[in-house]
Coordinates of C-alpha atoms in Angstrom, one line a residue:
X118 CA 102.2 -102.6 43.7
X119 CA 99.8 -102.4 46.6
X120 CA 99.7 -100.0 49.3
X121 CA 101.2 -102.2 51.8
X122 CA 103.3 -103.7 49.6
X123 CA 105.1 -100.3 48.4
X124 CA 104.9 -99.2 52.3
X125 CA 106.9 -102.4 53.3
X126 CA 109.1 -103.0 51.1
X127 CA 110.5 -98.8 50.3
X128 CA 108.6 -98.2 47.4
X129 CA 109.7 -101.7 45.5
X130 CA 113.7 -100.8 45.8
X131 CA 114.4 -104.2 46.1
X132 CA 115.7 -107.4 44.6
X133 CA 111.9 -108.9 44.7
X134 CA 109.6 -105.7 43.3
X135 CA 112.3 -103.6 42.1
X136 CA 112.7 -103.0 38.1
X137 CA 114.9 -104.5 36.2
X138 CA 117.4 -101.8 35.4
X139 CA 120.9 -101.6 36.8
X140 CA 120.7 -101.2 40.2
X141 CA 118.9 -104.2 40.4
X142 CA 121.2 -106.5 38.4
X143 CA 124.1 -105.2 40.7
X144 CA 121.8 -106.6 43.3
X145 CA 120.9 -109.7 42.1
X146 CA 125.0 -110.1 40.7
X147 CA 126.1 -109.3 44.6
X148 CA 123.6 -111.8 46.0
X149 CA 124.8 -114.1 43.5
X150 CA 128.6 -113.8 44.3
X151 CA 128.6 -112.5 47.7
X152 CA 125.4 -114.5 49.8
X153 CA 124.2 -117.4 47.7
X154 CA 127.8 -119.1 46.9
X155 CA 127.9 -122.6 47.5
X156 CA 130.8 -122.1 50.2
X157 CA 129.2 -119.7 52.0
X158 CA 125.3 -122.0 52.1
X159 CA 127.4 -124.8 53.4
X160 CA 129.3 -122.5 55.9
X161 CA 125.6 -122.3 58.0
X162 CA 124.9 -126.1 57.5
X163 CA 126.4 -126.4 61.2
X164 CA 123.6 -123.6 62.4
X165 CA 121.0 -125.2 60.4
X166 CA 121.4 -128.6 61.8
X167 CA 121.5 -127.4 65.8
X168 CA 118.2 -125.5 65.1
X169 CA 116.5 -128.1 63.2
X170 CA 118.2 -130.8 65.8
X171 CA 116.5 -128.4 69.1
X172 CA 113.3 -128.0 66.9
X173 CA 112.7 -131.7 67.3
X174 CA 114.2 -132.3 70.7
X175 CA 111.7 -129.8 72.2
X176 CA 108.7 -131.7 69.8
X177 CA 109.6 -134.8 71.3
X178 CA 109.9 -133.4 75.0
X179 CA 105.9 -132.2 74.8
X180 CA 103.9 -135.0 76.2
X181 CA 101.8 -137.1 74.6
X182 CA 98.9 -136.1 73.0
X183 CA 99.6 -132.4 73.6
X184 CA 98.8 -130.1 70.4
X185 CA 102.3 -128.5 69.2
X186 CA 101.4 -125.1 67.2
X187 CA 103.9 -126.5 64.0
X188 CA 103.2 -122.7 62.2
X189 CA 104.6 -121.1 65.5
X190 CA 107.7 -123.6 66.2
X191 CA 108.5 -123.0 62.2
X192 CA 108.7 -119.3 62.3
X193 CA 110.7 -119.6 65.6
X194 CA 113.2 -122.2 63.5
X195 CA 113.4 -119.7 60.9
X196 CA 113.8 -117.1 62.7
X197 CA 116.8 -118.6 64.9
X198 CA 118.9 -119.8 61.5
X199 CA 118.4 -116.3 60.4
X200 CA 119.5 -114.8 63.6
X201 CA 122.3 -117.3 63.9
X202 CA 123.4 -116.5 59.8
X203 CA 123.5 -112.8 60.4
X204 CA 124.3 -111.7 63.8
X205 CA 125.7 -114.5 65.6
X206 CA 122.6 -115.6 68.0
X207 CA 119.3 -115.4 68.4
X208 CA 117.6 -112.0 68.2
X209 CA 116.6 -110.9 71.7
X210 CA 113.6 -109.0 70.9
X211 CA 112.1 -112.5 69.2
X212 CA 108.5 -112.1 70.7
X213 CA 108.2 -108.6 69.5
X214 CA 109.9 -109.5 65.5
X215 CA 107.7 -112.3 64.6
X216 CA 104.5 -110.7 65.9
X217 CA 105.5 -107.1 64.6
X218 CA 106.6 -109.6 61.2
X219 CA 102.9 -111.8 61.4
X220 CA 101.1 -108.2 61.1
X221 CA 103.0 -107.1 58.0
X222 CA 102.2 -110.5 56.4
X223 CA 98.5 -109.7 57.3
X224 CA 98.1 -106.3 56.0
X225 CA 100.1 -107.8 52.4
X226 CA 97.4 -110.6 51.9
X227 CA 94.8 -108.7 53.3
X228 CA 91.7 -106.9 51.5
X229 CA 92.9 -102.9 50.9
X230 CA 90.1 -100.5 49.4
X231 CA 93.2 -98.4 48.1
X232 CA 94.2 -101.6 45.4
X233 CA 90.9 -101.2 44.4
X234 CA 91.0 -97.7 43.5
X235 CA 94.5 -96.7 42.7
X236 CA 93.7 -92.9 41.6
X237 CA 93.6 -91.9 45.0
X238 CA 94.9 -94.1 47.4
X239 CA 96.6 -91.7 49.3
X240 CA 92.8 -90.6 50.7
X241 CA 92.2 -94.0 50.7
X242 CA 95.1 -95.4 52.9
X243 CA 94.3 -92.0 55.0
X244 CA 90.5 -92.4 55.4
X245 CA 90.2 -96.2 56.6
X246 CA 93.1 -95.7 58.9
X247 CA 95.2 -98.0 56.7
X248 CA 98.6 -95.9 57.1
X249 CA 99.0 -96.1 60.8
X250 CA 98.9 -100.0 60.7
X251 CA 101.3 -99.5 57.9
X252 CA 103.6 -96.7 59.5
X253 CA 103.6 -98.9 62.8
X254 CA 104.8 -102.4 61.4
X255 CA 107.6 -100.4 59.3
X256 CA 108.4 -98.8 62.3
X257 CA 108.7 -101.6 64.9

């Protein structure tokens, strides 16, 4: 697992990196009775359909020929159904998530010297000043 990767995402203690022992079957078994239940997908059709229904209203309102960042306006839409799903609204500090989210996405598809040289990558991380980018997005 890469630097950023394992700083991201605790160490790979999750349903994506984690290993495949028993804490992560009881994971996969809750997501798979408790989130992912047909009844509970359609329960947020309502939510997805407003989002997806103001995601085209506000394309359509820009005026003609105007360029429409799509990448931005899909993040946004994603971020909204999520927000919606799990709290009840849209997360007020949406500005600060998606750009705090874009520069974790960055430093996980980016070049790090410490995946090249996994011995040491503590020194590595430490030395090209990897770990406060790291420290700051997990942070934030």
């Amino acid at each position: 697992m890469s630097a950023s990767a394992d700083a991201n995402f605790y160490g790979g203690n999750d349903i994506v990196f984690g290993r495949h022992d028993e804490f992560w079957r009881q994971m996969r078994r809750l997501c798979a009775t408790q989130l992912l239940i047909s009844k509970r997908v359609r329960s947020h059709q309502a939510i997805r359909h407003n989002e997806i229904s103001r995601l085209v209203r506000s394309i359509a309102a820009c005026p003609s020929g105007s360029f429409i960042n799509l990448s931005e306006e899909l993040l946004n839409l994603s971020n909204n159904i999520t927000g919606f799903s799990v709290i009840g609204g849209r997360c007020k500090e949406q500005r600060m998530f998606l750009s705090t989210l874009v520069g974790a996405n960055q430093l996980l598809n980016g070049f790090a010297l410490a995946d090249l040289f996994p011995y040491i990558p503590g020194f590595i991380i430490w030395f090209t000043g990897c770990r406060k980018k790291l420290d700051f997005c997990r942070l934030s």
